[in-house]
PDB file of C-alpha atoms in Angstrom:
ATOM      1  CA  MET A   1     -26.512  -1.362  -5.028  1.00  0.00           C
ATOM      2  CA  LYS A   2     -22.451  -1.692  -5.689  1.00  0.00           C
ATOM      3  CA  ILE A   3     -21.389  -4.707  -5.706  1.00  0.00           C
ATOM      4  CA  GLY A   4     -18.460  -3.825  -3.717  1.00  0.00           C
ATOM      5  CA  SER A   5     -20.943  -2.972  -0.975  1.00  0.00           C
ATOM      6  CA  GLN A   6     -22.065  -6.703  -0.720  1.00  0.00           C
ATOM      7  CA  ILE A   7     -19.002  -7.740   0.667  1.00  0.00           C
ATOM      8  CA  ARG A   8     -19.290  -8.564   4.413  1.00  0.00           C
ATOM      9  CA  SER A   9     -16.284  -6.222   5.872  1.00  0.00           C
ATOM     10  CA  GLN A  10     -15.515  -6.976   9.593  1.00  0.00           C
ATOM     11  CA  THR A  11     -12.542  -4.415   9.355  1.00  0.00           C
ATOM     12  CA  GLY A  12     -14.664  -0.804   8.523  1.00  0.00           C
ATOM     13  CA  ALA A  13     -15.938   0.744   5.385  1.00  0.00           C
ATOM     14  CA  THR A  14     -16.688   4.039   3.206  1.00  0.00           C
ATOM     15  CA  ARG A  15     -19.671   5.989   4.027  1.00  0.00           C
ATOM     16  CA  GLY A  16     -21.278   4.212   1.021  1.00  0.00           C
ATOM     17  CA  GLY A  17     -20.284   0.789   1.990  1.00  0.00           C
ATOM     18  CA  ALA A  18     -17.505  -0.165   0.415  1.00  0.00           C
ATOM     19  CA  PRO A  19     -14.659  -2.596   2.262  1.00  0.00           C
ATOM     20  CA  LEU A  20     -11.982  -0.857   3.970  1.00  0.00           C
ATOM     21  CA  ALA A  21      -9.143  -1.994   6.066  1.00  0.00           C
ATOM     22  CA  LEU A  22      -7.936  -1.165   9.846  1.00  0.00           C
ATOM     23  CA  SER A  23      -5.246   0.850   9.769  1.00  0.00           C
ATOM     24  CA  ARG A  24      -2.435   1.920  12.604  1.00  0.00           C
ATOM     25  CA  VAL A  25       0.980   3.331  12.546  1.00  0.00           C
ATOM     26  CA  PRO A  26       3.755   0.640  13.819  1.00  0.00           C
ATOM     27  CA  ALA A  27       5.827   0.827  16.887  1.00  0.00           C
ATOM     28  CA  LYS A  28       7.373   4.071  17.108  1.00  0.00           C
ATOM     29  CA  ASP A  29      11.465   2.493  16.797  1.00  0.00           C
ATOM     30  CA  LEU A  30      10.142   0.990  13.460  1.00  0.00           C
ATOM     31  CA  GLN A  31       8.513   4.111  11.740  1.00  0.00           C
ATOM     32  CA  PRO A  32      11.676   5.092   9.912  1.00  0.00           C
ATOM     33  CA  TRP A  33      11.565   1.424   8.178  1.00  0.00           C
ATOM     34  CA  CYS A  34       7.677   0.938   7.818  1.00  0.00           C
ATOM     35  CA  TYR A  35       5.010   3.523   7.888  1.00  0.00           C
ATOM     36  CA  TRP A  36       1.889   1.547   8.093  1.00  0.00           C
ATOM     37  CA  TRP A  37      -0.108  -1.727   9.027  1.00  0.00           C
ATOM     38  CA  SER A  38      -3.305  -2.374   7.872  1.00  0.00           C
ATOM     39  CA  ILE A  39      -5.683  -5.385   8.684  1.00  0.00           C
ATOM     40  CA  ALA A  40      -8.178  -6.210   6.204  1.00  0.00           C
ATOM     41  CA  ALA A  41     -10.899  -8.793   6.395  1.00  0.00           C
ATOM     42  CA  GLY A  42     -14.123  -9.904   5.052  1.00  0.00           C
ATOM     43  CA  GLU A  43     -16.902 -12.192   3.131  1.00  0.00           C
ATOM     44  CA  LEU A  44     -17.792 -12.052  -0.415  1.00  0.00           C
ATOM     45  CA  PRO A  45     -21.237 -13.380  -1.256  1.00  0.00           C
ATOM     46  CA  ASP A  46     -21.715 -17.316  -1.867  1.00  0.00           C
ATOM     47  CA  GLY A  47     -20.874 -17.620  -5.991  1.00  0.00           C
ATOM     48  CA  MET A  48     -19.172 -14.491  -6.111  1.00  0.00           C
ATOM     49  CA  ARG A  49     -15.594 -13.753  -7.709  1.00  0.00           C
ATOM     50  CA  MET A  50     -14.586 -10.076  -7.549  1.00  0.00           C
ATOM     51  CA  LYS A  51     -11.771  -9.133 -10.451  1.00  0.00           C
ATOM     52  CA  CYS A  52      -9.857  -6.078  -9.159  1.00  0.00           C
ATOM     53  CA  GLY A  53      -6.758  -5.343  -8.400  1.00  0.00           C
ATOM     54  CA  ARG A  54      -4.178  -3.627  -6.260  1.00  0.00           C
ATOM     55  CA  VAL A  55      -1.195  -0.907  -6.409  1.00  0.00           C
ATOM     56  CA  HIS A  56       1.210   0.102  -4.033  1.00  0.00           C
ATOM     57  CA  ASP A  57       3.875   2.505  -4.299  1.00  0.00           C
ATOM     58  CA  HIS A  58       6.661   1.032  -2.373  1.00  0.00           C
ATOM     59  CA  PRO A  59       6.987  -2.724  -1.267  1.00  0.00           C
ATOM     60  CA  CYS A  60       4.899  -4.489   1.474  1.00  0.00           C
ATOM     61  CA  ILE A  61       4.230  -7.621   3.206  1.00  0.00           C
ATOM     62  CA  THR A  62       0.839  -9.168   2.771  1.00  0.00           C
ATOM     63  CA  ILE A  63      -0.216 -12.172   4.966  1.00  0.00           C
ATOM     64  CA  ILE A  64      -3.084 -13.897   3.744  1.00  0.00           C
ATOM     65  CA  TYR A  65      -5.489 -16.523   5.138  1.00  0.00           C
ATOM     66  CA  HIS A  66      -8.836 -18.329   3.915  1.00  0.00           C
ATOM     67  CA  ASP A  67      -9.254 -18.416   0.588  1.00  0.00           C
ATOM     68  CA  ALA A  68      -6.880 -18.050  -2.447  1.00  0.00           C
ATOM     69  CA  TRP A  69      -5.571 -15.185  -4.421  1.00  0.00           C
ATOM     70  CA  THR A  70      -4.831 -15.182  -7.872  1.00  0.00           C
ATOM     71  CA  ALA A  71      -2.837 -12.751  -9.087  1.00  0.00           C
ATOM     72  CA  GLY A  72      -1.636 -11.204 -12.170  1.00  0.00           C
ATOM     73  CA  THR A  73       2.211 -10.454 -12.034  1.00  0.00           C
ATOM     74  CA  GLU A  74       5.180  -9.468 -14.282  1.00  0.00           C
ATOM     75  CA  ASP A  75       6.041 -13.913 -14.393  1.00  0.00           C
ATOM     76  CA  GLY A  76       2.187 -14.374 -15.284  1.00  0.00           C
ATOM     77  CA  VAL A  77      -0.531 -15.246 -13.438  1.00  0.00           C
ATOM     78  CA  GLU A  78      -0.148 -16.875  -9.950  1.00  0.00           C
ATOM     79  CA  LEU A  79      -2.455 -18.879  -7.922  1.00  0.00           C
ATOM     80  CA  TRP A  80      -0.870 -18.232  -3.931  1.00  0.00           C
ATOM     81  CA  ASP A  81      -2.927 -20.376  -1.608  1.00  0.00           C
ATOM     82  CA  PRO A  82      -2.433 -19.835   2.153  1.00  0.00           C
ATOM     83  CA  GLY A  83      -3.898 -23.230   3.074  1.00  0.00           C
ATOM     84  CA  PRO A  84      -4.755 -23.793   6.695  1.00  0.00           C
ATOM     85  CA  HIS A  85      -1.697 -22.030   8.529  1.00  0.00           C
ATOM     86  CA  GLY A  86      -2.031 -18.353   5.773  1.00  0.00           C
ATOM     87  CA  LYS A  87       0.884 -17.768   3.643  1.00  0.00           C
ATOM     88  CA  ALA A  88       3.388 -14.770   4.104  1.00  0.00           C
ATOM     89  CA  LEU A  89       3.732 -12.941   0.697  1.00  0.00           C
ATOM     90  CA  TYR A  90       6.452  -9.936  -0.531  1.00  0.00           C
ATOM     91  CA  PHE A  91       4.970  -7.400  -2.843  1.00  0.00           C
ATOM     92  CA  GLY A  92       7.590  -5.800  -5.042  1.00  0.00           C
ATOM     93  CA  PRO A  93       6.979  -1.792  -5.999  1.00  0.00           C
ATOM     94  CA  GLN A  94       4.289  -1.309  -8.680  1.00  0.00           C
ATOM     95  CA  THR A  95       4.448   0.537 -11.787  1.00  0.00           C
ATOM     96  CA  ARG A  96       0.762  -0.400 -12.986  1.00  0.00           C
ATOM     97  CA  ARG A  97      -2.539  -2.123 -11.600  1.00  0.00           C
ATOM     98  CA  MET A  98      -2.037  -5.504 -10.401  1.00  0.00           C
ATOM     99  CA  PRO A  99      -5.180  -7.466 -11.370  1.00  0.00           C
ATOM    100  CA  LEU A 100      -6.241  -9.297  -8.791  1.00  0.00           C
ATOM    101  CA  GLU A 101      -8.998 -12.081  -8.070  1.00  0.00           C
ATOM    102  CA  ILE A 102     -10.666 -13.557  -4.694  1.00  0.00           C
ATOM    103  CA  SER A 103     -13.403 -15.278  -3.736  1.00  0.00           C
ATOM    104  CA  GLY A 104     -15.091 -16.753  -0.666  1.00  0.00           C
ATOM    105  CA  LYS A 105     -13.748 -14.999   2.910  1.00  0.00           C
ATOM    106  CA  TYR A 106     -10.286 -13.042   2.926  1.00  0.00           C
ATOM    107  CA  LEU A 107      -8.025 -11.612   5.508  1.00  0.00           C
ATOM    108  CA  ALA A 108      -4.832 -10.095   5.157  1.00  0.00           C
ATOM    109  CA  VAL A 109      -2.306  -8.342   7.181  1.00  0.00           C
ATOM    110  CA  THR A 110      -0.089  -5.795   5.345  1.00  0.00           C
ATOM    111  CA  VAL A 111       2.652  -3.722   6.324  1.00  0.00           C
ATOM    112  CA  HIS A 112       4.456  -0.839   4.735  1.00  0.00           C
ATOM    113  CA  PHE A 113       7.596  -0.301   4.189  1.00  0.00           C
ATOM    114  CA  ASN A 114       9.453   3.254   3.444  1.00  0.00           C
ATOM    115  CA  ALA A 115      11.024   4.019   0.405  1.00  0.00           C
ATOM    116  CA  GLY A 116      14.316   2.422  -0.056  1.00  0.00           C
ATOM    117  CA  THR A 117      14.326   0.514   3.226  1.00  0.00           C
ATOM    118  CA  ALA A 118      13.124  -3.088   2.563  1.00  0.00           C
ATOM    119  CA  THR A 119      16.265  -3.619   0.640  1.00  0.00           C
ATOM    120  CA  MET A 120      18.642  -2.844   3.463  1.00  0.00           C
ATOM    121  CA  LEU A 121      16.790  -5.564   5.375  1.00  0.00           C
ATOM    122  CA  GLY A 122      17.238  -8.319   3.090  1.00  0.00           C
ATOM    123  CA  PHE A 123      14.572  -7.930   0.732  1.00  0.00           C
ATOM    124  CA  PRO A 124      15.476  -8.038  -3.284  1.00  0.00           C
ATOM    125  CA  ASN A 125      16.506  -5.167  -5.322  1.00  0.00           C
ATOM    126  CA  ASN A 126      13.798  -3.053  -6.205  1.00  0.00           C
ATOM    127  CA  THR A 127      14.456  -2.758  -9.932  1.00  0.00           C
ATOM    128  CA  ASP A 128      14.158  -6.766 -10.076  1.00  0.00           C
ATOM    129  CA  ILE A 129      11.324  -7.422  -7.984  1.00  0.00           C
ATOM    130  CA  LEU A 130       8.879  -4.856 -10.043  1.00  0.00           C
ATOM    131  CA  ASN A 131       5.486  -5.829 -10.251  1.00  0.00           C
ATOM    132  CA  ARG A 132       6.499  -9.023  -8.644  1.00  0.00           C
ATOM    133  CA  ILE A 133       5.636 -11.329  -5.232  1.00  0.00           C
ATOM    134  CA  VAL A 134       7.711 -13.677  -3.330  1.00  0.00           C
ATOM    135  CA  ASP A 135       7.391 -16.236  -1.185  1.00  0.00           C
ATOM    136  CA  ILE A 136       8.944 -14.632   2.206  1.00  0.00           C
ATOM    137  CA  ASP A 137       8.968 -18.154   3.983  1.00  0.00           C
ATOM    138  CA  VAL A 138      11.506 -19.671   0.748  1.00  0.00           C
ATOM    139  CA  LEU A 139      13.297 -16.223   0.649  1.00  0.00           C
ATOM    140  CA  PHE A 140      14.678 -16.433   4.137  1.00  0.00           C
ATOM    141  CA  ASN A 141      14.717 -19.737   3.837  1.00  0.00           C
ATOM    142  CA  ARG A 142      12.046 -19.837   7.834  1.00  0.00           C
ATOM    143  CA  ASP A 143      11.596 -22.550   9.891  1.00  0.00           C
ATOM    144  CA  THR A 144       8.820 -21.285  11.516  1.00  0.00           C
ATOM    145  CA  PRO A 145       6.300 -19.664   8.563  1.00  0.00           C
ATOM    146  CA  LEU A 146       5.492 -16.330   9.349  1.00  0.00           C
ATOM    147  CA  ALA A 147       1.846 -16.694   9.225  1.00  0.00           C
ATOM    148  CA  GLN A 148       1.947 -18.774  12.145  1.00  0.00           C
ATOM    149  CA  ILE A 149       3.108 -16.070  14.112  1.00  0.00           C
ATOM    150  CA  VAL A 150       0.536 -13.969  14.310  1.00  0.00           C
ATOM    151  CA  PRO A 151      -1.750 -15.016  16.987  1.00  0.00           C
ATOM    152  CA  ARG A 152      -5.287 -14.658  15.380  1.00  0.00           C
ATOM    153  CA  GLU A 153      -7.134 -15.923  18.378  1.00  0.00           C
ATOM    154  CA  LYS A 154      -6.285 -12.340  20.237  1.00  0.00           C
ATOM    155  CA  ALA A 155      -6.705  -8.736  19.592  1.00  0.00           C
ATOM    156  CA  TYR A 156      -5.509  -7.019  16.124  1.00  0.00           C
ATOM    157  CA  LYS A 157      -3.149  -5.129  18.519  1.00  0.00           C
ATOM    158  CA  ASP A 158      -1.510  -8.128  19.587  1.00  0.00           C
ATOM    159  CA  TRP A 159      -1.254  -9.207  15.655  1.00  0.00           C
ATOM    160  CA  VAL A 160       0.929  -6.438  14.812  1.00  0.00           C
ATOM    161  CA  LYS A 161       2.527  -6.304  18.053  1.00  0.00           C
ATOM    162  CA  ALA A 162       3.899 -10.261  17.507  1.00  0.00           C
ATOM    163  CA  LEU A 163       4.713  -9.505  13.982  1.00  0.00           C
ATOM    164  CA  GLU A 164       7.271  -6.712  14.962  1.00  0.00           C
ATOM    165  CA  ASP A 165       8.781  -8.460  17.938  1.00  0.00           C
ATOM    166  CA  GLY A 166       9.133 -11.780  16.317  1.00  0.00           C
ATOM    167  CA  PHE A 167      10.291 -10.658  12.613  1.00  0.00           C
ATOM    168  CA  LEU A 168      10.375  -6.908  11.599  1.00  0.00           C
ATOM    169  CA  ARG A 169      12.403  -5.658  14.761  1.00  0.00           C
ATOM    170  CA  PRO A 170      15.212  -8.622  14.218  1.00  0.00           C
ATOM    171  CA  LEU A 171      15.681  -7.784  10.544  1.00  0.00           C
ATOM    172  CA  VAL A 172      16.257  -3.678  11.631  1.00  0.00           C
ATOM    173  CA  GLU A 173      18.302  -5.062  14.399  1.00  0.00           C
ATOM    174  CA  ALA A 174      20.010  -7.634  11.733  1.00  0.00           C
ATOM    175  CA  ALA A 175      20.644  -4.677   9.443  1.00  0.00           C
ATOM    176  CA  GLY A 176      22.395  -2.601  12.587  1.00  0.00           C
ATOM    177  CA  TRP A 177      19.495   0.243  12.409  1.00  0.00           C
ATOM    178  CA  GLN A 178      20.814   1.405   9.209  1.00  0.00           C
ATOM    179  CA  LYS A 179      18.236   4.393   8.297  1.00  0.00           C
ATOM    180  CA  PRO A 180      17.598   4.974   4.656  1.00  0.00           C
ATOM    181  CA  ASP A 181      18.977   7.343   2.809  1.00  0.00           C
ATOM    182  CA  PRO A 182      17.889  11.196   3.527  1.00  0.00           C
ATOM    183  CA  LEU A 183      17.544  12.042  -0.211  1.00  0.00           C
ATOM    184  CA  ALA A 184      15.292   9.401  -0.864  1.00  0.00           C
ATOM    185  CA  ILE A 185      13.035  10.422   1.933  1.00  0.00           C
ATOM    186  CA  LEU A 186      12.884  13.779   1.096  1.00  0.00           C
ATOM    187  CA  PHE A 187      11.635  12.661  -2.616  1.00  0.00           C
ATOM    188  CA  GLU A 188       9.226  10.285  -1.404  1.00  0.00           C
ATOM    189  CA  GLN A 189       7.597  13.304   0.807  1.00  0.00           C
ATOM    190  CA  GLN A 190       7.885  15.446  -2.200  1.00  0.00           C
ATOM    191  CA  CYS A 191       5.807  12.936  -4.252  1.00  0.00           C
ATOM    192  CA  LEU A 192       3.236  12.728  -1.316  1.00  0.00           C
ATOM    193  CA  ALA A 193       2.833  17.081  -1.185  1.00  0.00           C
ATOM    194  CA  ASN A 194       3.578  18.411  -4.508  1.00  0.00           C
ATOM    195  CA  PRO A 195       4.474  15.460  -7.451  1.00  0.00           C
ATOM    196  CA  GLN A 196       4.329  18.555 -10.027  1.00  0.00           C
ATOM    197  CA  VAL A 197       7.491  19.859  -9.047  1.00  0.00           C
ATOM    198  CA  SER A 198      10.293  18.759 -11.749  1.00  0.00           C
ATOM    199  CA  VAL A 199      13.209  16.301 -11.224  1.00  0.00           C
ATOM    200  CA  GLU A 200      15.689  19.501 -11.868  1.00  0.00           C
ATOM    201  CA  GLU A 201      13.826  21.927  -9.231  1.00  0.00           C
ATOM    202  CA  PHE A 202      14.277  19.118  -6.560  1.00  0.00           C
ATOM    203  CA  ALA A 203      17.494  18.142  -7.349  1.00  0.00           C
ATOM    204  CA  GLU A 204      18.277  22.314  -7.037  1.00  0.00           C
ATOM    205  CA  GLY A 205      16.480  22.640  -4.301  1.00  0.00           C
ATOM    206  CA  GLN A 206      18.538  19.990  -2.441  1.00  0.00           C
ATOM    207  CA  ASN A 207      21.652  21.438  -3.933  1.00  0.00           C
ATOM    208  CA  VAL A 208      22.560  18.356  -5.731  1.00  0.00           C
ATOM    209  CA  SER A 209      23.336  17.063  -9.194  1.00  0.00           C
ATOM    210  CA  LYS A 210      20.123  15.887 -10.970  1.00  0.00           C
ATOM    211  CA  ARG A 211      22.174  12.588 -11.708  1.00  0.00           C
ATOM    212  CA  THR A 212      22.579  12.398  -7.739  1.00  0.00           C
ATOM    213  CA  ILE A 213      18.832  12.197  -7.391  1.00  0.00           C
ATOM    214  CA  GLU A 214      18.248   9.836 -10.501  1.00  0.00           C
ATOM    215  CA  ARG A 215      20.601   7.320  -8.755  1.00  0.00           C
ATOM    216  CA  ILE A 216      19.060   7.473  -5.247  1.00  0.00           C
ATOM    217  CA  VAL A 217      15.637   7.065  -6.577  1.00  0.00           C
ATOM    218  CA  LYS A 218      16.062   4.599  -8.926  1.00  0.00           C
ATOM    219  CA  GLN A 219      17.664   2.499  -6.096  1.00  0.00           C
ATOM    220  CA  ALA A 220      14.962   3.116  -3.675  1.00  0.00           C
ATOM    221  CA  PHE A 221      11.996   3.135  -5.613  1.00  0.00           C
ATOM    222  CA  GLY A 222      12.604   1.312  -8.652  1.00  0.00           C
ATOM    223  CA  VAL A 223      11.651   3.353 -10.804  1.00  0.00           C
ATOM    224  CA  THR A 224      12.888   7.359 -12.449  1.00  0.00           C
ATOM    225  CA  PRO A 225      12.133   9.501 -10.468  1.00  0.00           C
ATOM    226  CA  LYS A 226      10.161  11.147 -13.098  1.00  0.00           C
ATOM    227  CA  GLN A 227       8.159   7.705 -13.133  1.00  0.00           C
ATOM    228  CA  ALA A 228       7.897   8.001  -9.451  1.00  0.00           C
ATOM    229  CA  LEU A 229       6.215  11.436  -9.570  1.00  0.00           C
ATOM    230  CA  ARG A 230       3.924  10.618 -12.454  1.00  0.00           C
ATOM    231  CA  ARG A 231       2.764   7.367 -10.460  1.00  0.00           C
ATOM    232  CA  ALA A 232       2.313   9.270  -7.566  1.00  0.00           C
ATOM    233  CA  ARG A 233      -0.176  11.842  -9.408  1.00  0.00           C
ATOM    234  CA  ALA A 234      -1.941   9.170 -10.569  1.00  0.00           C
ATOM    235  CA  LEU A 235      -2.280   7.062  -7.531  1.00  0.00           C
ATOM    236  CA  ASP A 236      -3.553  10.322  -5.611  1.00  0.00           C
ATOM    237  CA  MET A 237      -6.104  10.400  -8.796  1.00  0.00           C
ATOM    238  CA  GLY A 238      -6.894   7.133  -8.141  1.00  0.00           C
ATOM    239  CA  ALA A 239      -7.845   7.644  -4.764  1.00  0.00           C
ATOM    240  CA  ALA A 240     -10.237  10.518  -5.570  1.00  0.00           C
ATOM    241  CA  LEU A 241     -11.937   8.996  -8.068  1.00  0.00           C
ATOM    242  CA  LEU A 242     -12.798   5.880  -5.504  1.00  0.00           C
ATOM    243  CA  GLY A 243     -13.811   8.238  -2.815  1.00  0.00           C
ATOM    244  CA  VAL A 244     -10.750   7.724  -0.304  1.00  0.00           C
ATOM    245  CA  THR A 245      -9.455  11.608  -0.292  1.00  0.00           C
ATOM    246  CA  ARG A 246     -11.277  14.422   1.061  1.00  0.00           C
ATOM    247  CA  PRO A 247     -13.355  16.197  -0.730  1.00  0.00           C
ATOM    248  CA  GLU A 248     -11.607  19.905  -0.877  1.00  0.00           C
ATOM    249  CA  ASP A 249      -8.752  18.373  -2.261  1.00  0.00           C
ATOM    250  CA  SER A 250     -10.231  16.729  -5.315  1.00  0.00           C
ATOM    251  CA  ALA A 251      -9.640  19.944  -7.501  1.00  0.00           C
ATOM    252  CA  GLU A 252      -6.114  20.683  -6.577  1.00  0.00           C
ATOM    253  CA  ILE A 253      -5.224  16.880  -7.461  1.00  0.00           C
ATOM    254  CA  GLU A 254      -7.456  17.166 -11.004  1.00  0.00           C
ATOM    255  CA  LEU A 255      -5.350  20.205 -11.922  1.00  0.00           C
ATOM    256  CA  ARG A 256      -2.268  18.481 -11.976  1.00  0.00           C
ATOM    257  CA  TYR A 257      -3.374  17.207 -15.507  1.00  0.00           C
ATOM    258  CA  PHE A 258      -3.202  19.439 -18.222  1.00  0.00           C
ATOM    259  CA  ASP A 259      -6.499  18.600 -19.455  1.00  0.00           C
ATOM    260  CA  GLN A 260      -9.261  15.615 -19.704  1.00  0.00           C
ATOM    261  CA  SER A 261      -7.567  13.589 -22.564  1.00  0.00           C
ATOM    262  CA  HIS A 262      -4.380  13.557 -20.247  1.00  0.00           C
ATOM    263  CA  ARG A 263      -6.190  12.542 -17.258  1.00  0.00           C
ATOM    264  CA  VAL A 264      -7.744   9.842 -19.578  1.00  0.00           C
ATOM    265  CA  LYS A 265      -4.623   8.385 -20.936  1.00  0.00           C
ATOM    266  CA  GLU A 266      -2.461   8.102 -17.443  1.00  0.00           C
ATOM    267  CA  ILE A 267      -5.484   6.968 -15.496  1.00  0.00           C
ATOM    268  CA  ARG A 268      -5.522   4.144 -18.292  1.00  0.00           C
ATOM    269  CA  ALA A 269      -1.957   3.428 -18.418  1.00  0.00           C
ATOM    270  CA  PHE A 270      -2.188   2.762 -14.350  1.00  0.00           C
ATOM    271  CA  PHE A 271      -4.841   1.177 -13.947  1.00  0.00           C
ATOM    272  CA  GLY A 272      -5.920   0.005 -17.123  1.00  0.00           C
ATOM    273  CA  MET A 273      -9.136   1.851 -17.167  1.00  0.00           C
ATOM    274  CA  SER A 274     -10.591   4.806 -17.798  1.00  0.00           C
ATOM    275  CA  PRO A 275     -11.640   7.300 -14.756  1.00  0.00           C
ATOM    276  CA  SER A 276     -15.142   6.678 -15.487  1.00  0.00           C
ATOM    277  CA  GLU A 277     -15.055   2.363 -15.577  1.00  0.00           C
ATOM    278  CA  LEU A 278     -12.453   3.487 -12.269  1.00  0.00           C
ATOM    279  CA  LYS A 279     -14.715   5.252 -10.505  1.00  0.00           C
ATOM    280  CA  ASN A 280     -18.185   3.540 -11.355  1.00  0.00           C
ATOM    281  CA  GLY A 281     -17.173   0.053 -11.621  1.00  0.00           C
ATOM    282  CA  ALA A 282     -16.393  -2.746  -8.405  1.00  0.00           C
ATOM    283  CA  ASN A 283     -12.886  -1.993  -7.255  1.00  0.00           C
ATOM    284  CA  PRO A 284     -13.034  -2.766  -3.694  1.00  0.00           C
ATOM    285  CA  PHE A 285      -9.733  -4.255  -3.155  1.00  0.00           C
ATOM    286  CA  LEU A 286      -7.768  -1.698  -5.201  1.00  0.00           C
ATOM    287  CA  ARG A 287      -9.534   1.138  -2.711  1.00  0.00           C
ATOM    288  CA  LEU A 288      -7.705  -0.728  -0.009  1.00  0.00           C
ATOM    289  CA  SER A 289      -4.426  -0.286  -1.141  1.00  0.00           C
ATOM    290  CA  LEU A 290      -5.296   3.403  -2.624  1.00  0.00           C
ATOM    291  CA  GLU A 291      -6.484   4.652   1.040  1.00  0.00           C
ATOM    292  CA  VAL A 292      -3.166   3.781   2.752  1.00  0.00           C
ATOM    293  CA  ARG A 293      -1.107   5.558   0.677  1.00  0.00           C
ATOM    294  CA  GLN A 294      -4.149   8.676   0.482  1.00  0.00           C
ATOM    295  CA  HIS A 295      -4.003   8.479   4.871  1.00  0.00           C
ATOM    296  CA  ARG A 296      -0.088   8.938   4.717  1.00  0.00           C
ATOM    297  CA  ARG A 297      -0.320  12.011   2.210  1.00  0.00           C
ATOM    298  CA  LEU A 298      -2.840  13.425   3.991  1.00  0.00           C
ATOM    299  CA  GLU A 299      -0.524  12.775   7.573  1.00  0.00           C
ATOM    300  CA  ALA A 300       2.515  14.491   5.659  1.00  0.00           C
ATOM    301  CA  LEU A 301       0.558  17.422   4.611  1.00  0.00           C
ATOM    302  CA  HIS A 302      -0.637  18.125   8.251  1.00  0.00           C
ATOM    303  CA  ARG A 303      -4.097  17.758   7.322  1.00  0.00           C
ATOM    304  CA  LEU A 304      -4.942  14.076   9.476  1.00  0.00           C
ATOM    305  CA  LYS A 305      -3.620  12.893  12.482  1.00  0.00           C
ATOM    306  CA  PRO A 306      -1.936   9.415  12.170  1.00  0.00           C
ATOM    307  CA  ASP A 307      -4.437   7.686  14.429  1.00  0.00           C
ATOM    308  CA  GLU A 308      -7.208  10.280  13.082  1.00  0.00           C
ATOM    309  CA  PRO A 309      -9.634   8.127  10.353  1.00  0.00           C
ATOM    310  CA  GLY A 310     -10.181   9.597   7.059  1.00  0.00           C
ATOM    311  CA  PRO A 311     -13.195  11.452   7.137  1.00  0.00           C
ATOM    312  CA  TRP A 312     -14.418   9.164   3.940  1.00  0.00           C
ATOM    313  CA  ARG A 313     -14.636   6.143   6.469  1.00  0.00           C
ATOM    314  CA  ASP A 314     -18.376   5.382   8.162  1.00  0.00           C
ATOM    315  CA  PRO A 315     -17.528   5.968  12.221  1.00  0.00           C
ATOM    316  CA  ASP A 316     -20.144   3.524  12.637  1.00  0.00           C
ATOM    317  CA  LYS A 317     -18.421   0.266  10.987  1.00  0.00           C
ATOM    318  CA  GLU A 318     -15.258   1.168  12.830  1.00  0.00           C
ATOM    319  CA  PRO A 319     -14.250  -2.598  14.168  1.00  0.00           C
ATOM    320  CA  PRO A 320     -13.540  -2.941  17.735  1.00  0.00           C
ATOM    321  CA  GLU A 321      -9.907  -3.841  18.201  1.00  0.00           C
ATOM    322  CA  ASP A 322     -10.099  -5.750  21.440  1.00  0.00           C
ATOM    323  CA  ARG A 323     -11.755  -8.868  20.342  1.00  0.00           C
ATOM    324  CA  PRO A 324     -10.030 -11.543  18.149  1.00  0.00           C
ATOM    325  CA  ARG A 325     -11.154 -12.110  14.501  1.00  0.00           C
ATOM    326  CA  GLY A 326      -9.088 -14.641  12.602  1.00  0.00           C
TER     327      GLY A 326
END
């Protein structure tokens, strides 16, 4: 039995027993700014401390409850203790796996932003927040901690609604409902559908200069277009190795690399381990973050409906949404 399957997940699992998150699309009026909600809840066996990680290509808000998280950030190792009421954290874009250690019980509520939208809503510039975490209550000088507006005695859908009504929608309103740059969104679609394209080819297809694409993508993604495409290929390969892709997509994803040595080099660069170590190791929380992007990729390719569960999920482990779990 793999270590990850020993975690008692309350929010779904793979067919092999590895913990997953419950994920849903945001309210329709917020979808230009954020594309996905995920709620992960579970408990590790007594005495187990899981050394894992997470990686997201775009910024996200994660509200944590119960036991503390230890994260290896650009600023060093940081301990984030949610205390009795929880703590809301803002994760900037990541250029590599962020080491993460958790023990005991965990509950994480995450909203994932679209490319370029978080900075429009008052969050730090993406280039300044790469591989970093900040406290949202400090950032926005909130009187009421964001974690406390989640009605944990209610159903999961009520958690999402409370955060949309009480935090996200007011941010969007304050920003004048300004939508992200269409070229940034188109480039994000390219990263999901075909990250093999060159920056020159993409620019030519949009009838703009390469420099224009470089400027817009750097601002919206925090990295250069070439880095964003390279990261997209690595995240898809990581998802395939961790079993959160469709089996029929594996060959397509692997063919993006010239040969085995190229694949090994790229996986090591992004995940800090070889492909075999990634596939065979205990990486439960890394799998959670990669599943989110993979679901969005399949949706963009019209291979999965927004509310359709991925084929890697065990249908018998899906959680009920009509009862409190916090």
